[in-house]
Structures are given as C-alpha cells and as structure tokens.
Amino acid sequence: MKTKREILFDLQDEMFAKCKEVIRVKNSDYANGDDPYSNFRSSEIFGVSPVTGIMLRAMDKFQRVATFDKNGKLSVKDESVLDALLDILNYVILIAGYINDKQQDQCNTHQLSLSQPQPRKKKTSTTRSQYRLDGAVRTKVANPVSK
C-alpha cells in the first residue's frame, strides 16, 4: 500500500505531465506565430504588464477553486477543479518563461536556472544588480572602486 507521500508525488507527476499537454495545446490556440507570450503581451494595450495580465488570469482560476472549496461543486461543467489547478500551474510556468525571455532580450544572458544560486560576493564597487528567479544575482559594475 502506498503512503500518503507516495500518493502525493504520483499526483504531482500526473499533474505535471497533464500540464505539459495542456500548455502546448492552449498555447497553439492563443499565441500567435513564434511568440508563446503574444497573447499576454496584448495586455499592454490596456497599460497592464504581461506578468500582471497572467497573474490576473491565474486569480480567476484561484477564485474558481475557492468557489469549489466553499460550495463543493461548480456550476460550469466543462471545466473541473483539476482543470483550474492545471491552468494555475501553467500560468506560473508562463510567468517564469516570460521573465526568462525578457531577461534574455535585455541582457543577452543565459536562461533561468533551477540550480542552487552561487553565494554572493562582497561588493567592492558600485554595482547595479539584476535578480533572477533562482535567487542568483547578476551585477554590472557602474563605478569601479579605485584603491
């Protein structure tokens, strides 16, 4: 018999596999051309950043889950609670991907990494820092310190 932890990890594997299927299908329906974020970029027409736009869409899904939690059922039968949860996970992935894409465009840097961040070095000059999702910091020297 499986432990609750094993059942949880099996659920995680199933949900991640399903997320991958869903994001591929939905992205081909919603995004245009070669830009997987084009539909989210369109939020800028209304003065809303793409990341905020994605978060608003995720919030709708959170509200749907909250309604299910409160009432024990949903009125719209075409989308289950699991569907809403998968969409939430995919919105988080889309935010990470969008931020990565934007950083690559701005800095010509490597992709976001899920590896452990390197320890920060003591600053010896005036620097401007850019933070990555994995907690690592990239710095550019603005005014080197003279000795």
Short mmCIF file of C-alpha atoms in Angstrom, two decimals:
data_model
loop_
_atom_site.label_atom_id
_atom_site.label_comp_id
_atom_site.label_asym_id
_atom_site.label_seq_id
_atom_site.Cartn_x
_atom_site.Cartn_y
_atom_site.Cartn_z
CA MET A 1 0.00 0.00 0.00
CA LYS A 2 1.31 3.44 -0.91
CA THR A 3 1.99 6.07 1.69
CA LYS A 4 0.28 9.45 1.53
CA ARG A 5 3.60 10.96 0.45
CA GLU A 6 3.96 8.47 -2.41
CA ILE A 7 0.39 9.21 -3.48
CA LEU A 8 1.17 12.94 -3.40
CA PHE A 9 4.28 12.52 -5.55
CA ASP A 10 2.37 10.32 -8.02
CA LEU A 11 -0.27 13.06 -8.27
CA GLN A 12 2.49 15.61 -8.87
CA ASP A 13 3.91 13.51 -11.72
CA GLU A 14 0.46 13.10 -13.29
CA MET A 15 -0.37 16.79 -12.98
CA PHE A 16 2.96 17.93 -14.45
CA ALA A 17 2.54 15.57 -17.41
CA LYS A 18 -1.00 16.86 -17.95
CA CYS A 19 0.22 20.48 -17.60
CA LYS A 20 2.67 19.91 -20.42
CA GLU A 21 -0.11 18.60 -22.68
CA VAL A 22 -2.47 21.46 -21.80
CA ILE A 23 0.10 24.27 -22.22
CA ARG A 24 1.10 23.00 -25.66
CA VAL A 25 -2.47 22.81 -26.93
CA LYS A 26 -3.66 26.08 -25.39
CA ASN A 27 -0.53 27.95 -26.47
CA SER A 28 -1.07 26.94 -30.08
CA ASP A 29 -4.67 28.24 -29.83
CA TYR A 30 -3.94 31.52 -28.02
CA ALA A 31 -0.45 32.68 -29.03
CA ASN A 32 0.46 33.95 -32.47
CA GLY A 33 3.43 32.95 -34.57
CA ASP A 34 6.68 32.07 -32.86
CA ASP A 35 5.98 34.10 -29.68
CA PRO A 36 4.43 31.91 -26.95
CA TYR A 37 3.65 35.07 -24.92
CA SER A 38 1.98 37.13 -27.67
CA ASN A 39 -1.49 36.85 -26.15
CA PHE A 40 -0.17 38.04 -22.79
CA ARG A 41 1.78 40.89 -24.36
CA SER A 42 -1.52 42.20 -25.75
CA SER A 43 -2.45 43.27 -22.19
CA GLU A 44 -0.05 46.19 -22.69
CA ILE A 45 -2.75 47.79 -24.89
CA PHE A 46 -4.60 48.47 -21.63
CA GLY A 47 -1.50 49.55 -19.72
CA VAL A 48 -1.19 46.20 -17.95
CA SER A 49 2.15 44.41 -17.94
CA PRO A 50 2.13 40.86 -19.33
CA VAL A 51 3.15 39.43 -15.94
CA THR A 52 0.27 41.24 -14.22
CA GLY A 53 -2.04 40.07 -17.00
CA ILE A 54 -1.01 36.46 -16.42
CA MET A 55 -1.46 36.87 -12.66
CA LEU A 56 -4.98 38.25 -13.20
CA ARG A 57 -5.89 35.22 -15.27
CA ALA A 58 -4.46 32.95 -12.57
CA MET A 59 -6.51 34.86 -9.98
CA ASP A 60 -9.68 33.96 -11.88
CA LYS A 61 -8.67 30.31 -11.55
CA PHE A 62 -7.93 30.74 -7.83
CA GLN A 63 -11.43 32.22 -7.43
CA ARG A 64 -12.89 29.18 -9.18
CA VAL A 65 -11.03 26.86 -6.80
CA ALA A 66 -12.24 28.94 -3.82
CA THR A 67 -15.83 28.63 -5.06
CA PHE A 68 -15.42 24.87 -5.28
CA ASP A 69 -13.91 24.78 -1.80
CA LYS A 70 -16.84 26.76 -0.41
CA ASN A 71 -19.71 25.08 -2.29
CA GLY A 72 -18.30 21.62 -3.03
CA LYS A 73 -19.34 21.95 -6.68
CA LEU A 74 -19.04 24.13 -9.76
CA SER A 75 -21.88 25.30 -12.00
CA VAL A 76 -19.91 25.19 -15.26
CA LYS A 77 -19.43 21.52 -16.02
CA ASP A 78 -16.94 21.94 -18.89
CA GLU A 79 -14.06 22.78 -16.53
CA SER A 80 -13.26 20.80 -13.40
CA VAL A 81 -11.35 21.95 -10.34
CA LEU A 82 -8.40 19.92 -11.59
CA ASP A 83 -8.53 21.85 -14.88
CA ALA A 84 -8.37 25.14 -12.94
CA LEU A 85 -5.42 23.87 -10.89
CA LEU A 86 -3.57 22.79 -14.04
CA ASP A 87 -4.16 26.25 -15.52
CA ILE A 88 -2.75 27.87 -12.37
CA LEU A 89 0.41 25.76 -12.60
CA ASN A 90 0.77 26.65 -16.27
CA TYR A 91 0.30 30.37 -15.54
CA VAL A 92 3.20 30.16 -13.07
CA ILE A 93 5.32 28.46 -15.74
CA LEU A 94 4.31 31.13 -18.26
CA ILE A 95 5.38 33.89 -15.87
CA ALA A 96 8.77 32.22 -15.37
CA GLY A 97 9.15 31.76 -19.12
CA TYR A 98 8.14 35.34 -19.88
CA ILE A 99 10.60 36.74 -17.32
CA ASN A 100 13.33 34.50 -18.73
CA ASP A 101 12.53 35.64 -22.27
CA LYS A 102 12.56 39.30 -21.24
CA GLN A 103 15.89 38.91 -19.41
CA GLN A 104 17.44 37.23 -22.42
CA ASP A 105 16.26 40.08 -24.66
CA GLN A 106 17.59 42.76 -22.29
CA CYS A 107 20.86 41.25 -21.14
CA ASN A 108 21.81 38.51 -23.56
CA THR A 109 22.06 36.24 -20.53
CA HIS A 110 21.61 32.54 -20.02
CA GLN A 111 18.26 31.01 -19.25
CA LEU A 112 16.87 30.93 -15.73
CA SER A 113 18.33 28.07 -13.80
CA LEU A 114 16.73 25.89 -11.17
CA SER A 115 20.15 25.05 -9.73
CA GLN A 116 21.28 26.44 -6.41
CA PRO A 117 22.38 30.07 -6.55
CA GLN A 118 26.03 30.85 -6.00
CA PRO A 119 26.96 32.69 -2.78
CA ARG A 120 27.09 36.44 -3.18
CA LYS A 121 30.48 38.05 -3.34
CA LYS A 122 31.31 41.06 -1.24
CA LYS A 123 30.85 44.22 -3.27
CA THR A 124 33.98 46.17 -3.99
CA SER A 125 32.43 48.75 -6.28
CA THR A 126 29.19 50.48 -7.01
CA THR A 127 27.05 47.96 -8.83
CA ARG A 128 23.63 47.58 -10.34
CA SER A 129 22.05 44.22 -9.57
CA GLN A 130 19.56 42.21 -11.57
CA TYR A 131 17.82 39.39 -9.74
CA ARG A 132 16.93 36.10 -11.37
CA LEU A 133 14.10 33.77 -10.39
CA ASP A 134 16.51 31.27 -8.87
CA GLY A 135 17.79 33.92 -6.44
CA ALA A 136 21.11 34.45 -8.19
CA VAL A 137 22.27 37.98 -8.78
CA ARG A 138 23.94 39.36 -11.88
CA THR A 139 25.83 42.57 -11.33
CA LYS A 140 27.25 45.17 -13.66
CA VAL A 141 29.98 47.48 -12.41
CA ALA A 142 28.88 51.08 -12.71
CA ASN A 143 31.74 52.85 -10.90
CA PRO A 144 34.76 50.70 -10.08
CA VAL A 145 36.32 51.47 -6.74
CA SER A 146 39.86 52.85 -7.00
CA LYS A 147 42.46 51.84 -4.47
#
